[in-house]
CSV table of C-alpha atoms in Angstrom, one decimal:
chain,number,residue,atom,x,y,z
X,1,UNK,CA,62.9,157.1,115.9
X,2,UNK,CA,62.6,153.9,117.8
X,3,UNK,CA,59.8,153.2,120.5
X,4,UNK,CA,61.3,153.3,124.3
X,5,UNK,CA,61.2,149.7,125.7
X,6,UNK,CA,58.7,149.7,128.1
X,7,UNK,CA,59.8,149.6,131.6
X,8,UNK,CA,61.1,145.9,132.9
X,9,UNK,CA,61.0,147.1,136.5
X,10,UNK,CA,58.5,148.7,138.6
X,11,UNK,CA,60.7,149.3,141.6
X,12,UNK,CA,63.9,149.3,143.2
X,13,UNK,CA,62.8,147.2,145.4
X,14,UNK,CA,61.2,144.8,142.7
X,15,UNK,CA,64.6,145.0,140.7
X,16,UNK,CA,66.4,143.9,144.0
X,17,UNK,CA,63.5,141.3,144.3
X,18,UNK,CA,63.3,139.8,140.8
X,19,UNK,CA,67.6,139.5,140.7
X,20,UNK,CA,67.4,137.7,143.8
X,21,UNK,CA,64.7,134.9,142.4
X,22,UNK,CA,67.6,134.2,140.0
X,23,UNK,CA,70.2,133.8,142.4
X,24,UNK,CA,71.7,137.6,142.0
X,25,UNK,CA,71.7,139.3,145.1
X,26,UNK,CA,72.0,143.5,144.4
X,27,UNK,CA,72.9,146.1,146.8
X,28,UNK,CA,71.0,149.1,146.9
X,29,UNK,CA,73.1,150.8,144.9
X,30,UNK,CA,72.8,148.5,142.0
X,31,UNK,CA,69.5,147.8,142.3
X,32,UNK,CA,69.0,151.6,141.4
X,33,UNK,CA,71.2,151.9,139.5
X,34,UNK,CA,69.6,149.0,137.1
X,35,UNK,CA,65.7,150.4,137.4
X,36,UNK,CA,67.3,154.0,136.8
X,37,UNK,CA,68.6,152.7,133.3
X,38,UNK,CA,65.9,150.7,132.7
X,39,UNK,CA,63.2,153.7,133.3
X,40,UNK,CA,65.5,156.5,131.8
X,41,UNK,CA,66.5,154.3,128.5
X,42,UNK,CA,69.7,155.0,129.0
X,43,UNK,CA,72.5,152.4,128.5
X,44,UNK,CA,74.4,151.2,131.4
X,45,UNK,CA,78.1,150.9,132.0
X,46,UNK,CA,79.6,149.1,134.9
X,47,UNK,CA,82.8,149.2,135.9
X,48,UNK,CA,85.5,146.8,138.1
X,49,UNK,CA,87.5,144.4,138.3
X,50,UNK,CA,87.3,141.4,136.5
X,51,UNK,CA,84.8,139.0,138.7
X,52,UNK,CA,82.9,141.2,140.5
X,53,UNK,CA,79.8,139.7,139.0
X,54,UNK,CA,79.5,142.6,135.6
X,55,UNK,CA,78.8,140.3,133.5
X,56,UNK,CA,76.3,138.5,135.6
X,57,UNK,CA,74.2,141.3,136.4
X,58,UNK,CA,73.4,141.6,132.4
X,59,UNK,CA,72.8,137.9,132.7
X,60,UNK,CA,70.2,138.1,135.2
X,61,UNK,CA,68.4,141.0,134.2
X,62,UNK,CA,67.5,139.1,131.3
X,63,UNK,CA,66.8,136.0,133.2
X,64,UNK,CA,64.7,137.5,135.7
X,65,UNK,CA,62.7,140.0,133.1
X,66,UNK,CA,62.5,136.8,130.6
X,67,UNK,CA,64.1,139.4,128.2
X,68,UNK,CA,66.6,137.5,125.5
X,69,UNK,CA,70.3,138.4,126.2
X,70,UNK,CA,72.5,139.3,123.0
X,71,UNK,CA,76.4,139.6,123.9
X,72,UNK,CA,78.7,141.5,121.8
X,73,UNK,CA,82.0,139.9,123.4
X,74,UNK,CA,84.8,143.1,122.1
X,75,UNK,CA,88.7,141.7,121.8
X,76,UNK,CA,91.4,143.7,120.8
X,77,UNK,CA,90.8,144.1,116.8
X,78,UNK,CA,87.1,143.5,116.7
X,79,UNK,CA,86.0,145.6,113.6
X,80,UNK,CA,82.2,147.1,112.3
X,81,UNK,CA,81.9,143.5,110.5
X,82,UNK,CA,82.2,141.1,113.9
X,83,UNK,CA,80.1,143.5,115.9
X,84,UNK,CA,77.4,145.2,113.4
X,85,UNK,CA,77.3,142.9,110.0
X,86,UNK,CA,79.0,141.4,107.2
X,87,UNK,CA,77.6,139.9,103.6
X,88,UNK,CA,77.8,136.6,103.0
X,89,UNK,CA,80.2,137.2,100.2
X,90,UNK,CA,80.8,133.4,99.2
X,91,UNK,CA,76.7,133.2,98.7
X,92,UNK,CA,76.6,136.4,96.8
X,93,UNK,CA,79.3,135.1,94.6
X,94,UNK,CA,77.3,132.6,93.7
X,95,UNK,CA,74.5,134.4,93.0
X,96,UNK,CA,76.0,136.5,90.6
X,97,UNK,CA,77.5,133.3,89.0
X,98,UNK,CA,74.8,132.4,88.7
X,99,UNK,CA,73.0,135.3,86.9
X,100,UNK,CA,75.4,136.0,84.4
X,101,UNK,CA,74.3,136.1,80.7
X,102,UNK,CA,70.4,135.7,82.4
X,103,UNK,CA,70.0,138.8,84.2
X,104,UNK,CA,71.2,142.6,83.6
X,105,UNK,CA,73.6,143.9,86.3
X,106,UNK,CA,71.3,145.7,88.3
X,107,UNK,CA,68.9,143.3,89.1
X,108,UNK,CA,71.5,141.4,89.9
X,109,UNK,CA,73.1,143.9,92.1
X,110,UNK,CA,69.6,144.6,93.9
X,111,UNK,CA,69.4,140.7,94.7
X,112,UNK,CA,72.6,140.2,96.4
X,113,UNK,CA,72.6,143.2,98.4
X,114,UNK,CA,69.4,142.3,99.8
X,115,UNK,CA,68.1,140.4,103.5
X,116,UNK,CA,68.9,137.0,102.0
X,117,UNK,CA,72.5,137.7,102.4
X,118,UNK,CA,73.2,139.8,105.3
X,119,UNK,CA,74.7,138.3,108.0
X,120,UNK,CA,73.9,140.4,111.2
X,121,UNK,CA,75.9,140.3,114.5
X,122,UNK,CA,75.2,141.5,117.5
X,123,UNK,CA,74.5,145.0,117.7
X,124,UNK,CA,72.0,144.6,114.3
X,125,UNK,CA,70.5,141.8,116.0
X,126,UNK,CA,69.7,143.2,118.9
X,127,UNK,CA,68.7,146.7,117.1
X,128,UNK,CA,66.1,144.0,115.4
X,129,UNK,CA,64.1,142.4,118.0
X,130,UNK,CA,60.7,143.0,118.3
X,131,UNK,CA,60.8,141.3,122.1
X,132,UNK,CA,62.4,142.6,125.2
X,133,UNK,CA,66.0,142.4,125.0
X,134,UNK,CA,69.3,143.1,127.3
X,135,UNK,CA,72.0,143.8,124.9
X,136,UNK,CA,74.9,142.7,126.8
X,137,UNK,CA,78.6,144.9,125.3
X,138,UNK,CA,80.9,142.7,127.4
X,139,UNK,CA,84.7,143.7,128.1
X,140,UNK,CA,84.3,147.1,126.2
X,141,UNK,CA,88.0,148.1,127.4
X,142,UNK,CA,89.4,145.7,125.3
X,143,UNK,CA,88.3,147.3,121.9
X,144,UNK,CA,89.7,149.2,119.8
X,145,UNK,CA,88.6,153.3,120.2
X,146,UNK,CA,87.2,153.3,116.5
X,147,UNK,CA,84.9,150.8,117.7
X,148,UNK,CA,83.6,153.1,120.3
X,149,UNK,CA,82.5,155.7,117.3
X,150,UNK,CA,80.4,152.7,115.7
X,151,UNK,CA,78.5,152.4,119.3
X,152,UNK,CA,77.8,156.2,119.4
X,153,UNK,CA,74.9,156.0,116.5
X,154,UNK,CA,73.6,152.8,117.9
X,155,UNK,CA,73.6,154.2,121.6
X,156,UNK,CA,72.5,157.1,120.6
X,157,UNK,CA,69.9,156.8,118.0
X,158,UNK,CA,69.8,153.3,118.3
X,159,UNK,CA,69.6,153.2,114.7
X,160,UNK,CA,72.5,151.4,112.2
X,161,UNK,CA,73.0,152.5,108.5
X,162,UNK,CA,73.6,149.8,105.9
X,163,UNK,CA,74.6,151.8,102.5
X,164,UNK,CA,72.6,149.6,100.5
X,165,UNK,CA,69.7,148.7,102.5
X,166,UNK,CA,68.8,152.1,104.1
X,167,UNK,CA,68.7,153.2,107.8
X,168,UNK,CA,67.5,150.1,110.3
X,169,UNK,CA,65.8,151.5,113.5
X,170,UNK,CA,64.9,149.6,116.4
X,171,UNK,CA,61.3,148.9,117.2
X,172,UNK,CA,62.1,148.1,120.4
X,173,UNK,CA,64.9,149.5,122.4
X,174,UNK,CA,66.7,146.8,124.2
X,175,UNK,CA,68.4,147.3,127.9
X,176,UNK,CA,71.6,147.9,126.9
X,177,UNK,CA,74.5,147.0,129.4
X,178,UNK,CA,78.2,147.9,128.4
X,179,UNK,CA,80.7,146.5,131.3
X,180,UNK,CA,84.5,147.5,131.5
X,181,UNK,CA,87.6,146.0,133.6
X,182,UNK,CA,89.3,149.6,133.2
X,183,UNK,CA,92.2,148.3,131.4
X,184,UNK,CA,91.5,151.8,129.1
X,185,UNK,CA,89.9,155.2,129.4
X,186,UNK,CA,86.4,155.2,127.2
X,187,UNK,CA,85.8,157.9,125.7
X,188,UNK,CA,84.0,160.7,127.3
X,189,UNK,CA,81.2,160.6,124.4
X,190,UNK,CA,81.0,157.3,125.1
X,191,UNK,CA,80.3,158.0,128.7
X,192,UNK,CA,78.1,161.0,128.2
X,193,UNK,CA,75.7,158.6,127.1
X,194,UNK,CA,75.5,155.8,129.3
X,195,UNK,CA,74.2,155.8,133.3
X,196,UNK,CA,77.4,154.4,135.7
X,197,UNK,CA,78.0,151.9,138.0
X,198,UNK,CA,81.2,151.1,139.9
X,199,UNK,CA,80.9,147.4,140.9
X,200,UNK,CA,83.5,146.4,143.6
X,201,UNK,CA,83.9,143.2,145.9
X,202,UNK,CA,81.2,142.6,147.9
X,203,UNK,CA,81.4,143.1,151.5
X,204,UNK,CA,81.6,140.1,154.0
X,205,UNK,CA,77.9,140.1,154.5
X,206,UNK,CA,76.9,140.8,150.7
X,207,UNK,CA,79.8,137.3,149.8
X,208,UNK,CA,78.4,135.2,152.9
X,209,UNK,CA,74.8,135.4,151.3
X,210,UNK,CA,76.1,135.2,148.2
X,211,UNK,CA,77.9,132.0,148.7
X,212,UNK,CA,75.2,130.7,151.3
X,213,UNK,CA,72.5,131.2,148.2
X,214,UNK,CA,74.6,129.2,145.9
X,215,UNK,CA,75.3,126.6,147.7
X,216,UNK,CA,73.4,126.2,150.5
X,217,UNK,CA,74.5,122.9,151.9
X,218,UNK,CA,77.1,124.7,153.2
X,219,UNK,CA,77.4,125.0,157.2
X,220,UNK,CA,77.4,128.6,158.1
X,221,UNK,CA,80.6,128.4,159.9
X,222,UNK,CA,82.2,126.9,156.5
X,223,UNK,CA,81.2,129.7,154.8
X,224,UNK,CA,82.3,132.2,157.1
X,225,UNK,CA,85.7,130.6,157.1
X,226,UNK,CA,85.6,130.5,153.3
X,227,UNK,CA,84.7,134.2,152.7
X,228,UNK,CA,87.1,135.9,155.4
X,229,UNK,CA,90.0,133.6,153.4
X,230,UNK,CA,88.9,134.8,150.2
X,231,UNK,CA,89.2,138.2,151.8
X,232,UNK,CA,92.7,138.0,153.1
X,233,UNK,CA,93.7,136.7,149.3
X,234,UNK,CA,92.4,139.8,148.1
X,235,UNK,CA,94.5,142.2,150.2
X,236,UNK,CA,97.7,140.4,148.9
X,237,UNK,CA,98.8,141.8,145.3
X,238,UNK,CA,98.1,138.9,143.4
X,239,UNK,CA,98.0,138.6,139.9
X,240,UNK,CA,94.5,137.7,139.7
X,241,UNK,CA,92.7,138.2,142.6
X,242,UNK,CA,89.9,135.2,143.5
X,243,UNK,CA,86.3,136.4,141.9
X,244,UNK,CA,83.0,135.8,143.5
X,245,UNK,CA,82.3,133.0,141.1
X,246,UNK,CA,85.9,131.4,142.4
X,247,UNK,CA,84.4,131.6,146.2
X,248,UNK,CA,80.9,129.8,144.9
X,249,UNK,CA,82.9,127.2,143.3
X,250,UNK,CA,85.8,126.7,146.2
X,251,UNK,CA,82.8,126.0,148.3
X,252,UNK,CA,81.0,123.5,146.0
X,253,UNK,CA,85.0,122.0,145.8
X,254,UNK,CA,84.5,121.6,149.9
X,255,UNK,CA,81.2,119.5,149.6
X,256,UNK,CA,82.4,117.5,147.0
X,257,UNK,CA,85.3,116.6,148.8
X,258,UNK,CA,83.0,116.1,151.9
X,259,UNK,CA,85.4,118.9,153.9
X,260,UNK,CA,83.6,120.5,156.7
X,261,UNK,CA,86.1,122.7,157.9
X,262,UNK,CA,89.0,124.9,156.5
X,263,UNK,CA,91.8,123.8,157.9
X,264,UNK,CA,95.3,124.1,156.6
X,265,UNK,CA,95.4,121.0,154.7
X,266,UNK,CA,91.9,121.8,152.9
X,267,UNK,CA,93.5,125.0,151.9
X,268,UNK,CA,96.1,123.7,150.5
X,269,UNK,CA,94.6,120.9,148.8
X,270,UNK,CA,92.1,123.2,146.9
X,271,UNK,CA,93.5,126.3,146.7
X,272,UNK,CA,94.3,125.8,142.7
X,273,UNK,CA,90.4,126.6,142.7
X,274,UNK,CA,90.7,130.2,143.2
X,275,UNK,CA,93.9,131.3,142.6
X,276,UNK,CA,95.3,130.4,138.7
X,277,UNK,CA,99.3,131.1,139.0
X,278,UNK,CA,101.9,129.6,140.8
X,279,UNK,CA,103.3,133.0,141.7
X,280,UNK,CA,99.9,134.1,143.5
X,281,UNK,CA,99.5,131.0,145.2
X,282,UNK,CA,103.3,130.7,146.9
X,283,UNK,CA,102.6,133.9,147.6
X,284,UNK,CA,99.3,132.8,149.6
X,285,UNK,CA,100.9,129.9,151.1
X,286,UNK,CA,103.4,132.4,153.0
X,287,UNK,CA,100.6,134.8,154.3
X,288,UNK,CA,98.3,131.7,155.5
X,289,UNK,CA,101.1,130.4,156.6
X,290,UNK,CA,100.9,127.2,155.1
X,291,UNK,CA,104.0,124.4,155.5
């Protein structure tokens, strides 16, 4: 059995502290949430909509507890070879070139299957690590359900089987964050092992300090015009409704452009920054009632 990972966080309040020093500010119920998982050993799995900040959170629990992140990015297809290992099967071919007529089979067939020539991805690489570690399992939705088996012995056990090496155990258990834009249902098993989080839109205040802490050359006004906008976009059924990271950058867009105010022509001017089809942004033109 692997060792727990000692705790990263001694708090809530320090988990809420420490995210902030890296420019991720938590609610309460995230904050929790995150020293819950990390004091339990229990995976995490956040769900939302795309660009609610999922992803970042793995990101800066790894910044902020100097851990290393490994990112298993899933796509539809993704099979055990992308996300656990594969063999380097042009250097074993090789090898056994050349061995022949030197070397019985066996020793042959010990040699290849051996550390030289696995290639590990990252769930094995993570499983690996003797330092702290946020194993970041980004976009899990998107994979395929068989894929979901695989994750059950690592999550579980956090353990992987390689038939010719043996069982590999983890001497370390990484923090181990799973995130989900709901496009599918995981699988109860799945979820029976994992600690939740729903992650939403921030409220006005949360975005305001959000966007004031990333760019904070910003007038306060100019923000507050920004994030009620950004707001209004997201009550219109858009295609893609404008992430958090889309309000950040809109704002650096303003101070580049030296715009102080959000008036009708600076909307319309930089609107392509948060909203990515043509369709969502006649559609926001009309609302905003831009000519």
């Amino acid at each position: 059995m692997s060792a727990p990972q000692s705790p990263l966080f001694g708090s809530v309040a320090d988990v809420a502290e420490r995210l902030a020093g890296v420019g991720y500010l938590a609610s309460t119920a995230v904050a929790t949430t995150v020293y819950l998982a990390d004091r339990l050993g229990k995976p995490l799995l956040v769900e939302g909509p795309a660009g609610v900040g999922k992803t970042e959170l793995a990101k800066a629990v790894a910044q902020a507890t100097g851990s290393g992140l490994v990112r298993l990015q899933c796509y539809e297809g993704i099979d055990e070879a992308r996300a656990l290992y594969e063999w380097n099967h042009a250097k074993q071919l090789l090898r056994i070139t050349a061995g022949q007529g030197t070397e019985s089979w066996d020793a042959t067939r010990d040699d290849v299957f051996s550390e030289e020539f696995l290639l590990p991805r990252p769930l094995l690489t993570a499983i690996r690590r003797s330092d702290p570690t946020v194993l970041l399992i980004d976009e899990m939705d998107k994979a395929d359900v068989e894929v979901e088996g695989l994750l059950l012995e690592v999550l579980s056990d956090f353990q992987v089987t390689v038939p010719e090496m043996g069982t590999i155990s983890a001497t370390r258990r990484p923090f181990v964050l799973l995130t989900s834009n709901s496009t599918r249902e995981l699988s109860e098993a799945l979820k029976r092992r994992c600690l939740f989080l729903h992650l939403d839109f921030p409220d006005a205040d949360l975005e305001r300090r959000i966007v004031a802490s990333r760019v904070p050359e910003l007038t306060e006004a100019l923000v507050d015009a920004l994030v009620r906008t950004v707001r209004v976009l997201r009550t219109l059924e858009l295609r893609k409704s404008p992430s958090v990271a889309e309000t950040i950058d809109w704002g650096r867009t303003l101070l580049a452009l030296g715009l102080d105010t959000l008036d009708d022509d600076a909307v319309r001017a930089t609107l392509g920054v948060v909203l990515k089809h043509q369709s969502d942004t006649v559609k926001a033109a009309a609302e905003l009632r831009l000519n």
